[in-house]
XYZ file of C-alpha atoms in Angstrom:
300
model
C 119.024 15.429 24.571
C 120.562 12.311 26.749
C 122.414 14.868 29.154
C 118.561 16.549 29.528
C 117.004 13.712 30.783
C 119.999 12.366 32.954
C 119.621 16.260 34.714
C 115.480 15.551 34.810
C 116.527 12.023 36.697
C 118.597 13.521 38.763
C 116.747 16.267 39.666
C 113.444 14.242 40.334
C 114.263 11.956 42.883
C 115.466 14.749 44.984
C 112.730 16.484 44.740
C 110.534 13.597 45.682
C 112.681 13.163 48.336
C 112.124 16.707 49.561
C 108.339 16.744 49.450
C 108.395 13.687 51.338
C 110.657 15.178 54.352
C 109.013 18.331 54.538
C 105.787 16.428 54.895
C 107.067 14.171 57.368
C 108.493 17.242 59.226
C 104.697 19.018 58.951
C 103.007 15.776 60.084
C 105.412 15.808 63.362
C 104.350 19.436 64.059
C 100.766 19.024 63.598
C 100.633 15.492 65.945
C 103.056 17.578 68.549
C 100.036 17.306 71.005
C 99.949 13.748 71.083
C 104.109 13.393 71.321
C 105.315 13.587 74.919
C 108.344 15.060 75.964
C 111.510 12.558 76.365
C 112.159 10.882 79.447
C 116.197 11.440 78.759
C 118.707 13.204 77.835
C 122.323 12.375 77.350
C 124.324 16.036 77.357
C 127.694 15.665 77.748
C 130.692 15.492 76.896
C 131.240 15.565 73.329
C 134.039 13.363 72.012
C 133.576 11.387 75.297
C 131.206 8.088 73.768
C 127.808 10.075 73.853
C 127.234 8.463 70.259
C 128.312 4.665 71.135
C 125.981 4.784 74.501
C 123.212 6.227 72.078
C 123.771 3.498 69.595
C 123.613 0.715 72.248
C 120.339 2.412 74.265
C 118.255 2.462 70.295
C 118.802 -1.304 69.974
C 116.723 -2.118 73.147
C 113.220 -2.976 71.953
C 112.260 -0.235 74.668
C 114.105 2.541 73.164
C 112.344 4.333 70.310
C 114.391 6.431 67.577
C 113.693 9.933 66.953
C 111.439 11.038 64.111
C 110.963 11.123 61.555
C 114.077 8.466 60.944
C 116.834 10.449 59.561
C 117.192 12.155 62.592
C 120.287 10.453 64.050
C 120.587 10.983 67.348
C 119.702 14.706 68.664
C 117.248 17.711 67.978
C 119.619 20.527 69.204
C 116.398 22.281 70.512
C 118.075 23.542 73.713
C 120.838 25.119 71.886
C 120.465 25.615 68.096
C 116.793 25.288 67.588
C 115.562 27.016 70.675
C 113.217 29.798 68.574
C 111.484 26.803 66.823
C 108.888 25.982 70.045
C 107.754 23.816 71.982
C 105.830 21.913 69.308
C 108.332 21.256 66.312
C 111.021 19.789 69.865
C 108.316 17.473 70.076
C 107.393 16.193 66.831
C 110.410 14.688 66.834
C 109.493 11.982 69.268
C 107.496 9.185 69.368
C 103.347 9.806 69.534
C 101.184 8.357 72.951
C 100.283 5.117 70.510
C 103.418 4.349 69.401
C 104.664 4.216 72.810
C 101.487 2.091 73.987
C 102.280 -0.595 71.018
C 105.967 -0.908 71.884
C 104.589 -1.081 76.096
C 102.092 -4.103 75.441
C 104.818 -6.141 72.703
C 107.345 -5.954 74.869
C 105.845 -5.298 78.193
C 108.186 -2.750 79.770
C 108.337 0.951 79.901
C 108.757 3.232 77.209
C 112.078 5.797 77.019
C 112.206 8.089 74.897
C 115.896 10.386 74.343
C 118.455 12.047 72.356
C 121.869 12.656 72.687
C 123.349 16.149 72.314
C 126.586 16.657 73.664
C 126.273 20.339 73.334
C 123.771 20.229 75.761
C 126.352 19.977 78.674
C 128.421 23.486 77.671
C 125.957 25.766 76.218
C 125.139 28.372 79.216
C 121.613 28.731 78.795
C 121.099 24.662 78.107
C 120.355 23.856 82.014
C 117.384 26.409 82.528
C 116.156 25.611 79.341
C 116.108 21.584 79.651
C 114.473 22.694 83.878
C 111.794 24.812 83.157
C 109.866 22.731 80.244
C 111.346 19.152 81.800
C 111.601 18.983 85.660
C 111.512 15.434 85.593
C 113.872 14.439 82.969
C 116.587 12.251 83.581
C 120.168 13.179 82.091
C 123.171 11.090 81.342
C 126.397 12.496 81.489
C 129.815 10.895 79.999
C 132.731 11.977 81.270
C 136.178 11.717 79.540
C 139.643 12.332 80.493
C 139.814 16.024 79.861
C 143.551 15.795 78.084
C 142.452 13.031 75.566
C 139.034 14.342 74.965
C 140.519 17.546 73.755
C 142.941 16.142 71.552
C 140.039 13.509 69.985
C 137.743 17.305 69.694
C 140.705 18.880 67.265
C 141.150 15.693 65.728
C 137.443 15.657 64.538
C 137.502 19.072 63.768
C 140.857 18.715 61.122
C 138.467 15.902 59.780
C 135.322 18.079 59.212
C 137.499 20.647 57.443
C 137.303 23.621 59.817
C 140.341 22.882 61.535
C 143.502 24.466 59.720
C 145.812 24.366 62.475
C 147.836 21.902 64.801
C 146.599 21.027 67.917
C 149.481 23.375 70.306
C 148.789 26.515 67.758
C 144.816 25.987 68.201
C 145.173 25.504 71.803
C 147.547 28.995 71.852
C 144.058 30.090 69.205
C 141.279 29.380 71.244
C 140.421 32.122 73.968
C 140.697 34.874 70.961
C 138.921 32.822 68.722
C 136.121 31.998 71.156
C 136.346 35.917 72.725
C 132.603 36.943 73.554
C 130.974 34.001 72.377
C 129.434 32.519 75.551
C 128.740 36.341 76.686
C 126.777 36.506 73.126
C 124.873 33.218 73.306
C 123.617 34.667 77.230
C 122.218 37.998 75.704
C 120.621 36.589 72.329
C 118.640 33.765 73.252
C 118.420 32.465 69.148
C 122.145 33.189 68.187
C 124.487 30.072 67.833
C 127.798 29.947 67.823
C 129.976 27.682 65.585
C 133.239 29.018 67.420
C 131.528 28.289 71.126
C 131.249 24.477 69.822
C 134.080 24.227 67.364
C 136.656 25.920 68.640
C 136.656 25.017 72.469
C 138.875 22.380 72.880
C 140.168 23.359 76.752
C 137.269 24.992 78.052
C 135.338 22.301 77.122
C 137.202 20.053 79.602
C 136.300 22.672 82.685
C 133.897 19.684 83.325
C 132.414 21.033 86.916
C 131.894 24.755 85.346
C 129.466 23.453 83.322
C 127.910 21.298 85.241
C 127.197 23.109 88.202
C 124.033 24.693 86.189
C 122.787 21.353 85.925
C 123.367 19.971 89.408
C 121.642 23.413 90.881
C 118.517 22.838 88.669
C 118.188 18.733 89.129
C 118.205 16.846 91.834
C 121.347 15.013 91.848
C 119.508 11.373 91.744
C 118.510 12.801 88.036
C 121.573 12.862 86.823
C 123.635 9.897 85.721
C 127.803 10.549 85.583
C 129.675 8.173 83.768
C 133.406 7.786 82.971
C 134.552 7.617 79.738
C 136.819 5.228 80.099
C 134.588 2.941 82.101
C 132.328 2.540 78.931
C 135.429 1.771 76.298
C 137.200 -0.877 79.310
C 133.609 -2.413 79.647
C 130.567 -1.248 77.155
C 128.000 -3.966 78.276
C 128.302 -3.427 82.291
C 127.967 0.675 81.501
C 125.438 -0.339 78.760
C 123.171 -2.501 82.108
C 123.748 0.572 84.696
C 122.616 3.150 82.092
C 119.508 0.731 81.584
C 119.014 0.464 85.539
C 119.192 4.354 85.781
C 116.353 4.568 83.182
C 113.985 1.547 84.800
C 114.199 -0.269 81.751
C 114.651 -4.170 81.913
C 117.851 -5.686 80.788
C 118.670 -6.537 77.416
C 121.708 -8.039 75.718
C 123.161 -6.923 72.759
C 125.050 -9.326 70.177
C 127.916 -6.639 70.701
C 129.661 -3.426 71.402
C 130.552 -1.610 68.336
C 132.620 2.062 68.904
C 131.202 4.361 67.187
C 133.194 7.420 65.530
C 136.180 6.281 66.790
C 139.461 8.710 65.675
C 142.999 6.523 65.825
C 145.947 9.005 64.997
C 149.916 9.711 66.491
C 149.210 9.589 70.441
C 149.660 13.224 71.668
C 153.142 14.876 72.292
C 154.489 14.202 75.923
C 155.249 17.960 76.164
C 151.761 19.163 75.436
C 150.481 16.207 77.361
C 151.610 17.048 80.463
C 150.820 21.038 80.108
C 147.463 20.007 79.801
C 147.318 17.050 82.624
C 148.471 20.126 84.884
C 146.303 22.645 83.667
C 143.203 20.444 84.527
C 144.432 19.086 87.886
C 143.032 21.168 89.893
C 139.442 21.328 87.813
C 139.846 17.536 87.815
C 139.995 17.777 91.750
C 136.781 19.998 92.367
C 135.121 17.821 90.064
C 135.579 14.439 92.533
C 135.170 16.006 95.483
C 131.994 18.220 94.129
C 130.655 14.427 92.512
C 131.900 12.399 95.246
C 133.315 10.067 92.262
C 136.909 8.127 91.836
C 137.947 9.267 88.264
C 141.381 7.809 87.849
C 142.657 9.919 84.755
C 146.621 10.257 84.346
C 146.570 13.892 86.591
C 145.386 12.107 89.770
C 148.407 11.990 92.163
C 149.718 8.304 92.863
């Protein structure tokens, strides 16, 4: 009898639980009309501090979470949720009044975001993001292609979906990946685990997936930031991101990193395969961006 009602706790709350999100997720549908669209987007590059920048843009007063608040820090609309429509993208941002309450307490503009570093690589993202928000402004983090790949496996052998070493899923990726991006082009609702998992050097091809982006926005929209510029100094990355977005300064108590990985440092060997292999993409990117990123494959 006592192991029957321990199940009929157990099993309550969750249920509760579940009514309650799937009502919260039905009243964010049916107020869609009165949510606007965001005013920002940070896309890119995964593994490269999109979460820490997202984490220090929600503590400004002017910042608003997403909806309803378990959403951490992206919808995925432009890439995994893309048959859902128009209205269940925006339920999950903040209504007209909300952002009117937030504008008169602390008498500054509203901006709304997420953060979805998928954003950046998926091949129909750009069109997507251009045709239902011309205006949008979009934040892009740049990391050291070598070390952003290694921190990618790293977080995949941590999620479990990662059974081999680095070198052997480097040698893995091209079959593994075969087709993918041709698949996610001809069916518009299929997503691809192995596009995202699995990509650890294509991923780092930074100006091949850009380019979509800097054909469809004006290149004042966009917002490129260096990795490494964030980690050596959070809080002066933190004030230009706010500048970009017109939002008034605001000091945070501190910087935390968020998801950071700390493991071996990667093998000299494979190190400088991969500084070679992206040289020359690491090249068309500064001239194409007209920016100085001083990774390890820039010549001295």
């Amino acid at each position: 009898m006592s192991s029957m009602r321990d199940r009929v706790k157990q099993l309550v709350p969750t249920q509760v639980t579940r009514r309650v999100k799937e009502s919260l997720v039905d009243y964010g549908v049916r107020t869609s009309d009165r949510r606007p669209l965001p005013d920002f987007l940070i896309i890119g590059t995964k593994r490269g501090g999109t979460t820490s920048l997202w984490n220090y843009l929600i503590q400004h007063p002017l910042v608003p979470r997403l909806f309803p608040a378990w959403n951490t820090k992206a919808t995925h609309y432009f890439e995994e949720n893309w048959f859902r429509g128009e209205a269940w993208y925006r339920s999950h941002f903040p209504t007209d009044r909300q952002r009117g309450l937030l504008e008169s307490r602390y008498g500054g503009p509203v901006r709304v975001g997420e953060a979805a570093p998928l954003y950046m690589f998926h091949p129909l993202a750009a069109g997507r993001v251009a045709a239902l928000m011309p205006s949008v402004r979009l934040i892009v983090l740049l990391r050291d292609p070598v070390e952003r790949a290694y921190s990618h496996w790293k977080e995949r052998r941590t999620h479990g979906v990662e059974p081999l070493g680095f070198a052997e899923a480097l040698a893995a990726e091209q079959a593994r990946t075969a087709g993918e991006r041709e698949r996610l082009i001809a069916e518009p609702g299929y997503h691809s685990h192995r596009h995202d998992w699995y990509s650890y050097r294509a991923r780092g091809r930074y100006l091949e997936h850009l380019e979509p982006w800097l054909d469809a926005f004006d290149r004042q929209r966009l917002l490129v930031l260096a990795s490494e510029d964030l980690y050596r100094d959070a809080r002066a990355t933190y004030r230009r991101t706010l500048d970009f977005l017109g939002l008034p300064p605001y000091d945070l108590p501190d910087f935390q990193v968020y998801n950071e990985r700390r493991s071996a440092p990667l093998g000299s060997a494979l190190r400088a395969e991969l500084t070679a292999y992206y040289r020359p993409h690491n090249d068309a990117l500064r001239r194409r961006l007209g920016l100085d990123l001083d990774w390890p494959d820039r010549a001295r």
